[in-house]
Short mmCIF file of C-alpha atoms in Angstrom, two decimals:
data_model
loop_
_atom_site.label_atom_id
_atom_site.label_comp_id
_atom_site.label_asym_id
_atom_site.label_seq_id
_atom_site.Cartn_x
_atom_site.Cartn_y
_atom_site.Cartn_z
CA UNK A 15 -24.21 -29.32 25.39
CA UNK A 16 -27.79 -28.79 24.25
CA UNK A 17 -30.92 -29.50 26.23
CA UNK A 18 -33.99 -30.95 24.51
CA UNK A 19 -32.31 -30.46 21.14
CA UNK A 20 -31.81 -26.72 21.70
CA UNK A 21 -28.52 -24.87 21.46
CA UNK A 22 -27.55 -22.63 24.38
CA UNK A 23 -25.47 -19.50 24.78
CA UNK A 24 -22.71 -21.83 25.94
CA UNK A 25 -22.91 -23.70 22.61
CA UNK A 26 -22.56 -20.46 20.65
CA UNK A 27 -19.55 -19.53 22.81
CA UNK A 28 -17.95 -22.93 22.09
CA UNK A 29 -18.67 -22.52 18.38
CA UNK A 30 -16.99 -19.11 18.24
CA UNK A 31 -14.28 -19.45 20.86
CA UNK A 32 -15.64 -16.36 22.60
CA UNK A 33 -16.68 -16.01 26.23
CA UNK A 34 -20.26 -16.63 27.35
CA UNK A 35 -20.42 -13.02 28.56
CA UNK A 36 -19.42 -11.68 25.13
CA UNK A 37 -21.98 -13.87 23.35
CA UNK A 38 -24.66 -12.73 25.80
CA UNK A 39 -23.86 -9.07 25.12
CA UNK A 40 -24.31 -9.64 21.39
CA UNK A 41 -27.56 -11.56 21.77
CA UNK A 42 -28.92 -8.92 24.16
CA UNK A 43 -28.16 -6.16 21.64
CA UNK A 44 -25.65 -4.33 23.85
CA UNK A 45 -23.45 -1.75 22.13
CA UNK A 46 -20.12 -2.44 23.85
CA UNK A 47 -19.08 -5.18 21.41
CA UNK A 48 -16.59 -4.86 18.56
CA UNK A 49 -18.21 -4.92 15.12
CA UNK A 50 -16.32 -7.97 13.88
CA UNK A 51 -17.06 -9.86 17.15
CA UNK A 52 -20.76 -9.21 16.68
CA UNK A 53 -20.55 -10.60 13.16
CA UNK A 54 -18.72 -13.74 14.36
CA UNK A 55 -21.50 -14.45 16.85
CA UNK A 56 -24.28 -13.80 14.36
CA UNK A 57 -22.63 -16.07 11.79
CA UNK A 58 -22.46 -18.83 14.42
CA UNK A 59 -26.15 -18.32 15.16
CA UNK A 60 -26.87 -18.73 11.44
CA UNK A 61 -24.84 -21.95 11.32
CA UNK A 62 -26.62 -23.44 14.34
CA UNK A 63 -29.94 -22.62 12.68
CA UNK A 64 -33.30 -22.83 14.43
CA UNK A 65 -31.78 -24.51 17.50
CA UNK A 66 -29.66 -21.48 18.32
CA UNK A 67 -30.67 -18.77 20.80
CA UNK A 68 -31.94 -15.82 18.79
CA UNK A 69 -30.70 -12.23 19.14
CA UNK A 70 -33.15 -10.09 21.10
CA UNK A 71 -35.58 -8.59 18.60
CA UNK A 72 -34.39 -10.95 15.87
CA UNK A 73 -31.37 -10.48 13.65
CA UNK A 74 -31.67 -6.85 12.67
CA UNK A 75 -29.14 -5.07 10.54
CA UNK A 76 -26.57 -3.26 12.68
CA UNK A 77 -25.87 0.37 11.85
CA UNK A 78 -22.72 0.51 9.75
CA UNK A 79 -19.66 1.54 11.69
CA UNK A 80 -16.65 3.57 10.67
CA UNK A 81 -13.58 2.56 8.69
CA UNK A 82 -10.16 3.29 10.14
CA UNK A 83 -7.73 4.70 7.55
CA UNK A 84 -4.09 4.67 8.64
CA UNK A 85 -1.43 6.52 6.65
CA UNK A 86 1.44 7.30 9.05
CA UNK A 87 3.17 9.72 6.68
CA UNK A 88 2.81 13.33 5.59
CA UNK A 89 -0.14 13.64 3.23
CA UNK A 90 1.89 15.03 0.36
CA UNK A 91 1.02 14.58 -3.31
CA UNK A 92 1.73 10.81 -3.25
CA UNK A 93 -0.02 9.78 -0.01
CA UNK A 94 -2.54 12.59 -0.28
CA UNK A 95 -3.86 11.22 -3.58
CA UNK A 96 -4.32 7.74 -2.14
CA UNK A 97 -5.97 8.92 1.09
CA UNK A 98 -8.31 11.32 -0.73
CA UNK A 99 -9.41 8.53 -3.04
CA UNK A 100 -10.01 6.15 -0.11
CA UNK A 101 -12.04 8.72 1.84
CA UNK A 102 -14.12 9.78 -1.17
CA UNK A 103 -14.91 6.19 -2.12
CA UNK A 104 -15.88 5.29 1.45
CA UNK A 105 -18.21 8.30 1.49
CA UNK A 106 -19.94 6.97 -1.63
CA UNK A 107 -20.52 3.74 0.28
CA UNK A 108 -22.01 5.70 3.19
CA UNK A 109 -19.09 4.92 5.48
CA UNK A 110 -17.64 7.29 8.07
CA UNK A 111 -13.85 7.57 8.31
CA UNK A 112 -11.47 7.63 11.26
CA UNK A 113 -8.24 9.03 9.78
CA UNK A 114 -4.86 8.44 11.43
CA UNK A 115 -2.15 10.28 9.46
CA UNK A 116 1.18 12.05 9.91
CA UNK A 117 4.64 10.75 10.78
CA UNK A 118 3.93 10.92 14.53
CA UNK A 119 1.45 8.07 14.00
CA UNK A 120 4.38 5.73 13.29
CA UNK A 121 5.29 5.81 16.97
CA UNK A 122 1.81 4.78 18.13
CA UNK A 123 1.04 1.03 18.29
CA UNK A 124 -2.34 1.37 16.61
CA UNK A 125 -3.14 -2.07 15.21
CA UNK A 126 -3.51 -4.21 18.38
CA UNK A 127 -6.36 -2.04 19.67
CA UNK A 128 -8.47 -2.07 16.49
CA UNK A 129 -10.48 -5.27 17.14
CA UNK A 130 -11.65 -3.91 20.49
CA UNK A 131 -13.22 -0.73 19.09
CA UNK A 132 -16.94 -1.39 18.79
CA UNK A 133 -17.55 1.46 16.35
CA UNK A 134 -15.00 0.23 13.77
CA UNK A 135 -15.98 -2.21 11.05
CA UNK A 136 -12.65 -2.47 9.26
CA UNK A 137 -9.50 -0.65 8.13
CA UNK A 138 -7.46 0.50 5.15
CA UNK A 139 -3.73 0.49 5.98
CA UNK A 140 -1.50 2.48 3.61
CA UNK A 141 2.16 1.39 3.43
CA UNK A 142 1.95 0.11 7.02
CA UNK A 143 5.32 0.31 8.82
CA UNK A 144 4.34 -2.51 11.18
CA UNK A 145 6.10 -5.88 10.69
CA UNK A 146 4.23 -8.63 8.87
CA UNK A 147 3.81 -10.54 12.13
CA UNK A 148 1.64 -7.74 13.53
CA UNK A 149 -0.54 -7.75 10.42
CA UNK A 150 -0.91 -11.52 10.76
CA UNK A 151 -2.09 -11.11 14.36
CA UNK A 152 -4.66 -8.55 13.20
CA UNK A 153 -5.83 -10.99 10.52
CA UNK A 154 -6.08 -13.81 13.07
CA UNK A 155 -8.30 -11.63 15.26
CA UNK A 156 -10.90 -11.63 12.49
CA UNK A 157 -10.77 -7.86 12.00
CA UNK A 158 -11.28 -7.00 8.27
CA UNK A 159 -8.61 -4.83 6.64
CA UNK A 160 -6.91 -4.14 3.30
CA UNK A 161 -3.31 -3.04 2.79
CA UNK A 162 -2.43 -0.45 0.14
CA UNK A 163 1.14 -0.60 -1.21
CA UNK A 164 2.47 -3.23 1.24
CA UNK A 165 5.86 -2.44 2.70
CA UNK A 166 6.76 -6.10 3.27
CA UNK A 167 5.70 -9.47 1.87
CA UNK A 168 2.22 -10.39 3.08
CA UNK A 169 0.58 -13.79 3.60
CA UNK A 170 -1.58 -14.95 0.71
CA UNK A 171 -4.81 -14.47 2.67
CA UNK A 172 -4.24 -10.79 3.54
CA UNK A 173 -5.97 -8.51 1.04
CA UNK A 174 -3.74 -5.92 -0.61
CA UNK A 175 -3.54 -3.50 -3.52
CA UNK A 176 -0.32 -2.30 -5.15
CA UNK A 177 1.09 -1.07 -8.43
CA UNK A 178 3.00 -3.27 -10.86
CA UNK A 179 6.43 -2.15 -9.65
CA UNK A 180 8.42 -4.81 -11.49
CA UNK A 181 6.70 -4.30 -14.84
CA UNK A 182 6.88 -0.50 -14.61
CA UNK A 183 10.58 -0.46 -13.79
CA UNK A 184 11.36 -2.99 -16.50
CA UNK A 185 9.57 -0.90 -19.12
CA UNK A 186 11.39 2.24 -18.01
CA UNK A 187 14.82 0.59 -18.17
CA UNK A 188 13.93 -0.97 -21.54
CA UNK A 189 13.21 2.56 -22.80
CA UNK A 190 16.70 3.66 -21.76
CA UNK A 191 18.28 0.56 -23.28
CA UNK A 192 16.48 1.30 -26.56
CA UNK A 193 18.09 4.75 -26.47
CA UNK A 194 21.52 3.10 -26.27
CA UNK A 195 22.18 3.44 -22.53
CA UNK A 196 24.17 0.63 -20.92
CA UNK A 197 25.76 2.35 -17.91
CA UNK A 198 22.67 3.35 -15.96
CA UNK A 199 22.91 4.63 -12.41
CA UNK A 200 20.08 3.48 -10.13
CA UNK A 201 19.04 5.47 -7.07
CA UNK A 202 16.93 2.96 -5.17
CA UNK A 203 14.54 3.43 -2.29
CA UNK A 204 14.67 1.92 1.21
CA UNK A 205 16.10 -1.57 1.04
CA UNK A 206 13.37 -3.12 3.21
CA UNK A 207 10.45 -1.88 1.07
CA UNK A 208 8.68 -4.38 -1.18
CA UNK A 209 8.38 -1.70 -3.89
CA UNK A 210 12.17 -1.28 -3.90
CA UNK A 211 12.67 -5.00 -4.46
CA UNK A 212 10.20 -5.06 -7.34
CA UNK A 213 11.65 -2.04 -9.08
CA UNK A 214 15.25 -3.16 -8.66
CA UNK A 215 14.34 -6.55 -10.14
CA UNK A 216 12.62 -4.82 -13.06
CA UNK A 217 15.65 -2.64 -13.79
CA UNK A 218 17.98 -5.66 -13.66
CA UNK A 219 15.69 -7.71 -15.94
CA UNK A 220 15.69 -5.07 -18.69
CA UNK A 221 19.48 -4.76 -18.57
CA UNK A 222 19.79 -8.54 -18.65
CA UNK A 223 17.62 -8.60 -21.79
CA UNK A 224 20.31 -6.41 -23.39
CA UNK A 225 23.10 -8.70 -22.20
CA UNK A 226 24.29 -6.27 -19.50
CA UNK A 227 24.88 -7.11 -15.86
CA UNK A 228 24.06 -4.35 -13.35
CA UNK A 229 27.29 -2.73 -12.12
CA UNK A 230 27.41 -2.56 -8.30
CA UNK A 231 29.19 0.81 -8.37
CA UNK A 232 26.20 2.30 -10.20
CA UNK A 233 23.72 1.46 -7.43
CA UNK A 234 22.81 3.67 -4.50
CA UNK A 235 20.14 2.98 -1.86
CA UNK A 236 18.63 5.72 0.32
CA UNK A 237 16.77 5.30 3.61
CA UNK A 238 14.12 7.84 2.69
CA UNK A 239 13.09 8.70 -0.90
CA UNK A 240 13.48 12.49 -0.70
CA UNK A 241 14.73 15.17 -3.09
CA UNK A 242 17.77 15.90 -0.94
CA UNK A 243 18.89 12.29 -0.69
CA UNK A 244 18.30 11.81 -4.41
CA UNK A 245 20.50 14.84 -5.05
CA UNK A 246 23.27 13.46 -2.84
CA UNK A 247 23.21 10.02 -4.47
CA UNK A 248 23.19 11.53 -7.98
CA UNK A 249 26.22 13.70 -7.12
CA UNK A 250 28.11 10.56 -6.11
CA UNK A 251 27.17 8.68 -9.26
CA UNK A 252 27.93 11.57 -11.62
CA UNK A 253 31.31 12.10 -9.95
CA UNK A 254 32.50 8.60 -10.96
CA UNK A 255 35.41 8.53 -13.40
CA UNK A 256 33.33 6.41 -15.75
CA UNK A 257 30.05 8.12 -14.99
CA UNK A 258 26.66 6.73 -16.01
CA UNK A 259 24.94 8.03 -19.12
CA UNK A 260 21.53 7.82 -17.44
CA UNK A 261 20.05 7.88 -13.94
CA UNK A 262 16.80 6.26 -12.81
CA UNK A 263 15.42 7.19 -9.40
CA UNK A 264 13.01 5.39 -7.06
CA UNK A 265 10.52 8.25 -7.29
CA UNK A 266 10.01 11.64 -8.93
CA UNK A 267 11.27 13.56 -5.91
CA UNK A 268 14.63 11.80 -6.04
CA UNK A 269 14.73 12.34 -9.81
CA UNK A 270 14.27 16.09 -9.24
CA UNK A 271 17.28 15.94 -6.92
CA UNK A 272 19.22 14.19 -9.69
CA UNK A 273 18.27 16.95 -12.16
CA UNK A 274 19.69 19.52 -9.74
CA UNK A 275 22.89 17.51 -9.30
CA UNK A 276 23.41 17.34 -13.07
CA UNK A 277 22.85 21.08 -13.41
CA UNK A 278 25.36 21.83 -10.63
CA UNK A 279 27.97 19.71 -12.41
CA UNK A 280 27.42 21.51 -15.70
CA UNK A 281 25.77 18.53 -17.40
CA UNK A 282 22.94 18.94 -19.89
CA UNK A 283 19.81 16.80 -19.51
CA UNK A 284 19.31 14.77 -21.65
CA UNK A 285 22.32 15.70 -23.81
CA UNK A 286 24.97 14.57 -21.30
CA UNK A 287 22.88 12.40 -18.99
CA UNK A 288 19.28 11.17 -19.06
CA UNK A 289 17.19 11.23 -15.89
CA UNK A 290 13.96 9.34 -15.11
CA UNK A 291 11.70 8.95 -12.09
CA UNK A 292 8.71 6.92 -10.91
CA UNK A 293 5.12 7.87 -9.83
CA UNK A 294 4.19 10.68 -12.31
CA UNK A 295 3.40 13.25 -9.66
CA UNK A 296 2.54 16.83 -10.66
CA UNK A 297 6.15 17.58 -9.80
CA UNK A 298 7.32 15.63 -12.87
CA UNK A 299 5.65 18.16 -15.17
CA UNK A 300 7.01 21.19 -13.30
CA UNK A 301 10.69 20.45 -14.00
CA UNK A 302 12.84 21.69 -16.86
CA UNK A 303 13.11 19.48 -18.80
CA UNK A 304 9.89 17.68 -17.95
CA UNK A 305 10.55 14.28 -16.39
CA UNK A 306 10.23 10.88 -18.01
CA UNK A 307 8.59 8.68 -15.39
CA UNK A 308 6.28 5.72 -14.66
CA UNK A 309 2.69 6.56 -13.81
CA UNK A 310 1.26 4.79 -10.79
CA UNK A 311 -2.55 4.54 -10.55
CA UNK A 312 -2.60 6.06 -7.06
CA UNK A 313 -6.26 7.05 -6.98
CA UNK A 314 -7.36 3.74 -8.46
CA UNK A 315 -5.35 1.96 -5.75
CA UNK A 316 -7.42 3.78 -3.14
CA UNK A 317 -10.71 2.97 -4.89
CA UNK A 318 -9.78 -0.69 -5.30
CA UNK A 319 -8.81 -0.96 -1.62
CA UNK A 320 -12.28 0.24 -0.58
CA UNK A 321 -13.94 -2.14 -3.04
CA UNK A 322 -12.05 -5.09 -1.51
CA UNK A 323 -12.84 -3.96 2.04
CA UNK A 324 -16.56 -3.54 1.36
CA UNK A 325 -16.66 -7.06 -0.11
CA UNK A 326 -14.90 -8.37 3.00
CA UNK A 327 -17.39 -6.59 5.26
CA UNK A 328 -20.28 -8.05 3.28
CA UNK A 329 -18.63 -11.48 3.61
CA UNK A 330 -18.24 -12.05 -0.13
CA UNK A 331 -15.58 -14.51 -1.20
CA UNK A 332 -12.69 -12.71 -2.90
CA UNK A 333 -11.15 -14.49 -5.88
CA UNK A 334 -8.17 -12.13 -5.96
CA UNK A 335 -6.73 -11.01 -2.62
CA UNK A 336 -3.51 -9.49 -3.97
CA UNK A 337 -4.46 -6.99 -6.67
CA UNK A 338 -1.67 -5.46 -8.76
CA UNK A 339 -2.67 -2.51 -10.94
CA UNK A 340 -0.90 -1.71 -14.20
CA UNK A 341 1.61 1.14 -14.50
CA UNK A 342 2.32 3.25 -17.58
CA UNK A 343 5.59 4.60 -18.99
CA UNK A 344 5.37 8.36 -19.64
CA UNK A 345 8.18 9.58 -21.91
CA UNK A 346 9.04 13.28 -21.70
CA UNK A 347 12.08 15.44 -22.42
CA UNK A 348 14.48 14.28 -19.69
CA UNK A 349 15.57 11.13 -21.55
CA UNK A 350 17.39 10.93 -24.87
CA UNK A 351 20.00 8.94 -26.80
CA UNK A 352 23.18 7.91 -24.97
#
């Protein structure tokens, strides 16, 4: 209720759904308030207009807090490129970074505590292993964040950046089909990754365009996209009585494992079997023969994620919340005619 036409702290609390004590801390300029909570209160004050209780000293601009960057994986060439790009772009925006990286971070429930950290303004989450429900709870808390390379399907109102997995895989398989390949072995990534779904659909679409149905015996899924597991899957596929004439792998590391498997079996690449990867890491140019692959814009993904986050922090309306960046087919010596 208001008295004499004036809004009270209680009215601001009712408007925001926050406690009276929390609203009072914001209006009194106390520091022990989460950044996004402070913004919620100040937005409510703006909505209530001249009737609202004013922050002590007026509405002054709060010092910008840090951005939490979570990448719970080893910072190898793939993740390292994304994280470096995120950190460098945040620095250009004058933002400090709290980095949480390494596989041990997967065992730490990090997301629930983010809204309560007063020095954090927002987050960039790279391939988050948390279930979508946990990301939804973080969204519902009002804490701003952007997901890079989502692992699972996200709600429409959660900002994300990814590569065009479907289009890239389709173009790669179309390249092999143009070379005459019809029996193509596919070494897919983890079955519960969104990128795996997109790439598998792209491979299947290109084969379908050529009137070929994917053969179940030519498909292998691995739980972790590593060189060793790629090698093991390629050995199985190349040992088939009617072996494939080409292999496509979920990433360049697995493709390198496939190259080793072919060499061990006395097969020439690309004379006896073509091999292709995905990502275009430096590794793809260090093989013999050099690897045909699909280039992902990893650094641009990091830059775009920061751009989206900064716009969220500045409360701009985003016309595109799910940004998909184009991939590029890079043809090298590891693929040839069937």
